[in-house]
């Protein structure tokens, strides 16, 4: 055997060992936690070279080993949490890292894309929205205004459908895989990372609790409103996990913790719809729990823990509530925006005034879009009746997908999530933020579309990708059986 052949054989052996290990590792909690720890470390140290380098490194390792897009969801949806400031020069200087990331992404596309391509049920509705955005303001919008918001059209109108097509094509077909469990864990770890960032910002502000109502906590990637929107999504998925494990109280507590951090954002609309979403999610945990008595006990334990926590920090909590009341339930200028949107719709009912419109009631966003802070009013003002028709098509298809298997556990908790997200989007910009929010919503819809099995009940050894995980479940089952036998005696 020549030296060249020996080297090739050796390198193949190394890659095979690496792939055998890493292709299993990426389906464990350790991997999900590691990615979120990397993201939080880069954010809290405010060191873009550290955070982005480590994030790219773990992403490249995943791309080279994975035969499925599912493990990349945590990389994709947590990447935004790396942004710690509004100075993009801190990040653009890291552009050379795009080269190895792009090459690894290309390898992933080639080695995993050799199967029949499908557009999916949501593609045409997304295309209809893109068309409505493109012709919005026809006859009214001037060229300069359209060019100013062209990046928004590219990201929201074209980027979101591309994300949907990519995930649809590279999501591995396997009816036995507990995709909802893995996705919910992904959302949980991202939610905990968001909470850590929020707590860090609050702690470093040195602001007394009584002043919190005047502060829009800025995490870099978003202020209190985007943070609240994201936590609505992650907390709902965490509550779903409480129905999948006998130790459901752990996930109930982690879900309540995220809802608590949501309240600490002082985002009034986020709190209203977040609490509503949370109540619905808790009800669903009781309905879908395999052992309802155990679940009620878990809820009781979490409530007891909340009472103990409240008694230990009673003064701070009371001050926070009073500060929230002091903030009040004012419209923050939204009433004027809604009136403005309605007048624009009446003047231009067919195509609206386009997304390049600039009005007097609020400053434009960082990408130059004038937000009316409401899904409905944004659509009628910017896209008119054409936009209403496109979005109606979009929502009808989504709801049909959701309610087709509404008795399934995952569908119910996605319903709780959407109650919070869509409700809050009636008062904020969530529906028109391409990344992470609309990308996340279309991916959730895709999972609902693809997963036709009701993954409910306590997890089995199959759901663990590691031998020790299966042994843990097996040992636990043995202990439960022994306990039941003794109880009968």
XYZ file of C-alpha atoms in Angstrom:
489
model
C 0.000 0.000 0.000
C 1.407 3.387 -1.000
C 1.900 6.229 1.472
C -0.821 8.191 -0.322
C -3.327 5.350 0.074
C -2.426 4.970 3.761
C -2.987 8.677 4.343
C -6.330 8.565 2.538
C -7.420 5.504 4.490
C -6.323 7.113 7.745
C -8.176 10.327 7.030
C -11.316 8.377 6.095
C -11.101 6.454 9.370
C -10.732 9.667 11.379
C -13.694 11.263 9.599
C -15.812 8.134 10.115
C -15.061 8.110 13.848
C -15.778 11.826 14.076
C -19.047 11.472 12.177
C -20.164 8.431 14.196
C -19.658 10.354 17.438
C -20.833 13.815 16.409
C -23.903 12.639 14.476
C -25.150 11.182 17.784
C -23.918 14.043 19.967
C -25.931 16.665 18.053
C -29.172 14.978 19.151
C -28.389 15.294 22.852
C -29.160 17.977 25.414
C -25.433 18.506 25.825
C -25.146 19.786 22.271
C -28.132 22.143 22.569
C -26.810 23.503 25.854
C -23.286 23.874 24.435
C -24.473 25.989 21.491
C -26.467 28.282 23.784
C -23.551 28.563 26.236
C -21.285 29.588 23.345
C -23.791 32.211 22.233
C -24.249 33.584 25.743
C -20.475 33.645 26.332
C -19.909 35.673 23.165
C -22.695 38.060 24.158
C -21.773 38.560 27.824
C -18.064 39.073 27.095
C -18.944 41.474 24.260
C -16.220 39.784 22.274
C -17.366 39.170 18.700
C -14.181 37.255 17.707
C -14.725 34.792 20.558
C -18.469 34.314 20.186
C -18.683 34.245 16.403
C -15.591 32.048 15.991
C -16.911 29.438 18.427
C -20.427 29.626 16.934
C -19.070 29.140 13.412
C -16.816 26.300 14.566
C -19.664 24.328 16.192
C -21.888 25.030 13.175
C -19.244 23.761 10.747
C -18.776 20.597 12.794
C -22.536 20.050 12.717
C -22.812 20.666 8.971
C -20.075 18.124 8.248
C -21.625 15.419 10.436
C -25.398 15.904 10.141
C -27.634 14.216 7.598
C -30.594 16.295 8.752
C -31.338 20.017 9.205
C -33.037 19.576 12.590
C -29.857 19.899 14.722
C -29.079 23.186 12.931
C -32.218 24.844 14.305
C -30.457 25.751 17.535
C -27.538 27.317 15.629
C -29.842 29.235 13.309
C -32.310 30.584 15.858
C -29.797 31.350 18.610
C -27.364 33.228 16.351
C -29.279 36.487 16.802
C -28.521 36.357 20.547
C -24.836 36.967 19.756
C -25.573 40.597 18.847
C -24.668 42.716 21.880
C -24.495 46.212 20.327
C -25.834 48.307 17.466
C -22.336 48.917 16.103
C -22.207 46.439 13.228
C -18.527 47.160 12.644
C -17.933 44.792 15.565
C -19.349 41.965 13.471
C -18.597 42.807 9.834
C -14.860 42.503 10.469
C -15.476 38.818 11.130
C -16.537 38.233 7.502
C -13.628 35.829 6.702
C -15.383 33.231 8.880
C -18.126 33.140 6.254
C -15.723 31.259 3.960
C -15.337 28.039 6.014
C -18.998 28.260 7.059
C -20.070 28.575 3.427
C -17.886 25.649 2.353
C -19.258 23.411 5.104
C -22.780 24.524 4.198
C -22.087 23.543 0.588
C -20.882 20.117 1.705
C -24.084 19.693 3.717
C -26.230 20.653 0.705
C -24.476 18.243 -1.652
C -24.282 15.188 0.593
C -27.861 15.441 1.909
C -29.850 16.881 -0.992
C -30.142 13.855 -3.268
C -33.871 13.219 -2.961
C -37.106 14.465 -4.507
C -37.678 18.183 -4.026
C -40.994 19.384 -2.563
C -42.295 22.938 -2.223
C -44.519 22.272 0.800
C -48.002 23.563 1.579
C -46.866 26.971 2.810
C -44.764 27.966 -0.200
C -47.575 29.404 -2.356
C -48.996 31.518 0.505
C -45.503 32.882 1.159
C -45.144 33.620 -2.553
C -48.484 35.474 -2.478
C -47.234 37.637 0.399
C -43.998 38.377 -1.470
C -46.021 39.478 -4.497
C -48.276 41.678 -2.357
C -45.199 43.290 -0.803
C -43.639 43.827 -4.229
C -46.626 45.627 -5.763
C -47.671 47.382 -2.558
C -47.925 51.121 -3.153
C -48.283 50.736 -6.935
C -48.971 54.161 -8.431
C -48.089 55.894 -5.152
C -44.678 54.763 -3.943
C -41.728 56.513 -5.542
C -38.641 54.620 -6.700
C -36.339 56.026 -3.993
C -38.683 54.866 -1.224
C -38.909 51.382 -2.727
C -35.126 51.096 -3.045
C -34.684 52.173 0.575
C -36.748 49.234 1.849
C -35.559 46.751 -0.791
C -33.436 44.903 1.820
C -36.595 44.352 3.869
C -38.344 42.864 0.839
C -35.373 40.604 0.122
C -35.170 39.372 3.724
C -38.885 39.086 4.525
C -40.485 38.572 1.126
C -37.844 36.266 -0.365
C -35.675 35.146 2.550
C -38.447 33.554 4.621
C -39.691 31.365 1.718
C -36.085 30.292 1.055
C -35.704 29.276 4.719
C -38.958 27.310 4.456
C -37.837 25.517 1.294
C -34.423 24.727 2.771
C -35.818 23.227 5.975
C -38.520 21.376 4.051
C -35.999 19.724 1.733
C -33.390 18.880 4.358
C -35.645 17.817 7.227
C -35.066 14.078 7.373
C -38.068 11.834 6.667
C -38.569 9.497 9.605
C -41.982 8.990 11.188
C -40.411 7.386 14.259
C -38.260 10.391 15.171
C -39.611 12.470 18.021
C -39.061 15.781 16.232
C -41.386 17.773 18.553
C -39.358 16.704 21.594
C -36.064 17.828 20.059
C -37.498 21.088 18.720
C -39.113 21.925 22.064
C -35.785 21.346 23.817
C -34.107 23.628 21.274
C -36.593 26.394 22.079
C -36.199 25.827 25.817
C -32.427 26.253 25.781
C -32.697 29.361 23.598
C -35.286 30.758 26.005
C -32.992 30.171 28.983
C -30.152 31.952 27.157
C -32.466 34.921 26.519
C -33.405 34.989 30.207
C -29.742 34.996 31.236
C -29.048 37.902 28.891
C -32.037 39.854 30.215
C -31.094 39.220 33.852
C -27.514 40.286 33.101
C -28.651 43.573 31.527
C -30.983 44.290 34.444
C -28.329 43.434 37.051
C -25.631 45.560 35.371
C -27.967 48.553 35.016
C -27.953 49.147 38.797
C -31.383 50.687 38.344
C -33.743 50.396 41.329
C -36.842 48.306 40.675
C -39.093 51.354 41.010
C -37.521 52.835 37.859
C -37.846 49.787 35.626
C -41.024 51.082 33.984
C -38.991 53.869 32.359
C -36.336 51.575 30.868
C -36.549 49.662 27.599
C -34.005 46.946 28.322
C -31.702 46.730 25.318
C -29.937 43.414 24.753
C -28.325 44.565 21.508
C -30.354 42.272 19.261
C -33.588 43.708 20.601
C -35.292 45.736 23.300
C -38.058 44.574 25.627
C -40.628 43.978 22.848
C -38.604 41.501 20.732
C -37.413 39.813 23.949
C -41.025 39.373 25.079
C -42.017 38.035 21.657
C -39.237 35.445 21.681
C -40.007 34.331 25.251
C -43.670 33.758 24.348
C -42.438 31.193 21.809
C -39.798 29.502 23.948
C -41.870 29.279 27.142
C -44.771 27.537 25.366
C -42.457 24.861 24.030
C -40.903 24.387 27.477
C -44.358 23.777 28.931
C -44.882 21.058 26.302
C -41.833 19.255 27.698
C -43.534 19.027 31.097
C -45.941 16.487 29.555
C -43.112 14.359 28.148
C -41.159 13.610 31.340
C -42.149 12.193 34.688
C -40.110 14.981 36.253
C -42.507 17.457 34.641
C -42.140 19.933 37.505
C -38.651 20.801 36.232
C -39.991 21.970 32.871
C -43.011 23.644 34.452
C -40.610 25.616 36.643
C -38.377 26.509 33.669
C -41.431 27.583 31.663
C -42.754 29.742 34.526
C -39.258 31.196 34.894
C -39.347 32.322 31.259
C -42.805 33.831 31.689
C -41.465 35.620 34.775
C -38.601 37.069 32.724
C -41.179 38.100 30.116
C -42.972 40.129 32.801
C -39.636 41.681 33.784
C -39.316 43.101 30.253
C -42.212 45.475 31.108
C -43.532 44.969 27.586
C -47.221 45.579 28.260
C -48.609 43.840 25.185
C -46.107 41.036 25.645
C -47.223 40.565 29.250
C -50.938 40.514 28.349
C -50.632 37.946 25.589
C -47.755 36.119 27.247
C -49.823 35.534 30.391
C -52.791 34.475 28.236
C -50.571 32.082 26.299
C -49.102 30.780 29.558
C -52.520 30.076 31.092
C -53.565 28.170 27.962
C -50.280 26.226 28.030
C -50.748 25.230 31.704
C -54.266 23.993 30.928
C -52.885 21.950 28.042
C -50.237 20.412 30.343
C -53.052 18.992 32.456
C -55.071 17.813 29.453
C -52.131 16.070 27.744
C -50.244 14.756 30.775
C -50.099 10.927 30.732
C -50.547 10.955 34.519
C -52.867 13.840 35.410
C -52.534 13.323 39.175
C -48.757 13.513 38.865
C -49.088 16.662 36.734
C -51.406 18.357 39.229
C -48.886 17.504 41.928
C -46.130 18.996 39.767
C -48.147 22.193 39.330
C -48.691 22.312 43.095
C -44.948 21.944 43.722
C -44.160 24.760 41.292
C -46.799 27.000 42.892
C -45.314 26.260 46.301
C -41.884 27.191 44.983
C -43.295 30.428 43.558
C -44.850 31.303 46.934
C -41.572 30.639 48.743
C -39.706 32.745 46.188
C -42.245 35.554 46.546
C -41.982 35.555 50.348
C -38.186 35.726 50.142
C -38.144 38.745 47.796
C -41.550 40.181 48.607
C -40.512 43.837 48.674
C -38.786 43.703 45.287
C -41.690 41.887 43.643
C -44.242 44.299 45.093
C -42.162 47.252 43.931
C -41.915 45.732 40.450
C -45.688 45.262 40.265
C -46.262 48.849 41.399
C -43.746 50.039 38.806
C -45.596 48.056 36.135
C -48.891 49.608 37.225
C -47.242 53.017 37.114
C -46.206 52.331 33.523
C -49.916 51.926 32.851
C -51.676 50.620 29.784
C -51.277 53.626 27.509
C -51.187 53.166 23.759
C -47.605 54.493 23.333
C -48.745 56.327 20.210
C -50.325 53.259 18.647
C -53.774 54.857 18.485
C -52.402 57.567 16.210
C -50.623 54.952 14.100
C -53.802 52.911 13.721
C -55.795 55.979 12.693
C -53.069 56.911 10.216
C -53.094 53.395 8.734
C -56.879 53.447 8.355
C -56.825 56.805 6.566
C -54.112 55.561 4.212
C -56.173 52.447 3.470
C -59.248 54.525 2.673
C -57.199 56.717 0.326
C -55.408 53.786 -1.366
C -57.548 50.677 -0.802
C -56.239 48.381 -3.565
C -52.439 48.397 -3.211
C -51.887 50.582 -0.136
C -48.981 53.000 0.063
C -46.165 50.436 0.047
C -43.621 49.529 2.715
C -41.435 52.461 1.715
C -43.983 54.917 3.114
C -42.729 57.319 5.773
C -45.210 58.884 8.212
C -45.077 61.409 11.047
C -46.029 59.315 14.092
C -42.999 57.088 14.693
C -39.341 56.988 13.604
C -38.439 54.350 10.983
C -36.783 51.105 12.008
C -33.103 50.347 11.512
C -33.881 48.975 8.037
C -35.953 52.019 7.086
C -39.442 50.520 7.502
C -42.244 52.625 8.974
C -43.990 50.271 11.401
C -47.671 50.656 12.298
C -47.148 48.184 15.180
C -49.958 45.862 14.162
C -50.215 43.023 11.670
C -53.659 44.144 10.487
C -52.913 47.855 10.154
C -49.503 47.265 8.578
C -51.107 45.086 5.898
C -54.012 47.391 5.016
C -51.844 50.526 4.975
C -48.918 49.140 2.987
C -50.544 46.489 0.784
C -54.270 47.263 0.773
C -56.860 44.698 -0.294
C -54.230 42.747 -2.246
C -52.219 42.362 0.950
C -55.291 41.372 2.944
C -56.052 38.634 0.413
C -52.446 37.352 0.484
C -52.268 37.262 4.279
C -55.747 35.698 4.531
C -54.498 32.910 2.242
C -51.386 32.538 4.415
C -53.343 32.304 7.675
C -55.993 29.956 6.289
C -53.343 27.449 5.131
C -51.488 27.704 8.449
C -54.648 27.160 10.481
C -55.656 24.171 8.342
C -52.251 22.617 9.010
C -52.488 23.373 12.737
C -56.035 22.091 13.251
C -55.709 18.989 11.083
C -54.190 17.165 14.074
C -55.235 19.562 16.824
C -55.645 16.725 19.340
C -51.937 15.991 19.094
C -49.888 17.325 22.011
C -47.431 19.294 19.896
C -50.247 20.962 17.943
C -51.946 22.095 21.138
C -48.826 23.741 22.519
C -48.142 25.352 19.146
C -51.682 26.745 19.428
C -50.783 28.212 22.828
C -47.649 29.704 21.266
C -49.583 31.218 18.352
C -52.240 32.702 20.634
C -49.455 34.664 22.318
C -47.456 35.494 19.207
C -50.317 36.492 16.904
C -52.147 38.308 19.682
C -49.107 40.391 20.553
C -48.384 40.991 16.874
C -51.701 42.853 16.708
C -49.959 45.442 18.902
C -46.362 45.114 17.724
C -44.120 44.261 14.784
C -43.542 40.501 15.237
C -45.166 39.386 11.972
C -42.924 41.726 9.963
C -39.613 40.765 11.568
C -38.212 38.166 9.157
C -35.568 36.810 11.492
C -35.978 35.244 13.906
C -39.761 35.532 14.239
C -41.345 34.841 10.847
C -38.652 32.278 10.062
C -39.532 30.571 13.348
C -43.276 30.654 12.638
C -42.898 29.058 9.186
C -40.582 26.374 10.593
C -43.117 25.550 13.308
C -45.794 25.321 10.604
C -43.519 23.046 8.581
C -43.057 20.723 11.563
C -46.820 20.608 12.054
C -47.166 19.792 8.362
C -44.572 17.029 8.381
C -45.129 15.389 11.791
C -48.285 13.293 11.549
C -47.647 11.120 14.615
C -48.926 12.184 18.018
C -45.737 12.193 20.075
C -47.235 12.301 23.530
C -46.635 10.493 26.778
C -43.426 10.031 28.692
C -40.330 9.589 26.556
C -39.020 6.118 25.792
C -35.443 4.912 25.277
C -35.888 5.489 21.538
C -35.882 9.217 22.149
C -32.384 9.072 23.580
C -29.515 8.974 21.130
C -27.040 7.808 23.783
C -26.838 4.405 25.475
C -26.673 5.965 28.949
C -29.909 7.829 28.238
C -31.728 4.586 27.517
C -30.317 3.032 30.695
C -31.558 5.973 32.760
C -35.097 5.533 31.449
C -34.940 1.778 31.946
C -33.744 2.188 35.548
C -36.443 4.732 36.248
C -39.128 2.387 34.902
C -37.841 -0.376 37.178
C -38.039 1.904 40.219
C -41.576 2.952 39.334
C -42.670 -0.668 39.008
C -41.119 -1.518 42.392
C -42.891 1.448 43.977
C -46.246 0.384 42.502
C -45.715 -3.205 43.717
C -44.994 -2.030 47.262
C -47.961 0.343 47.150
C -50.324 -2.511 46.207
C -49.059 -4.608 49.132
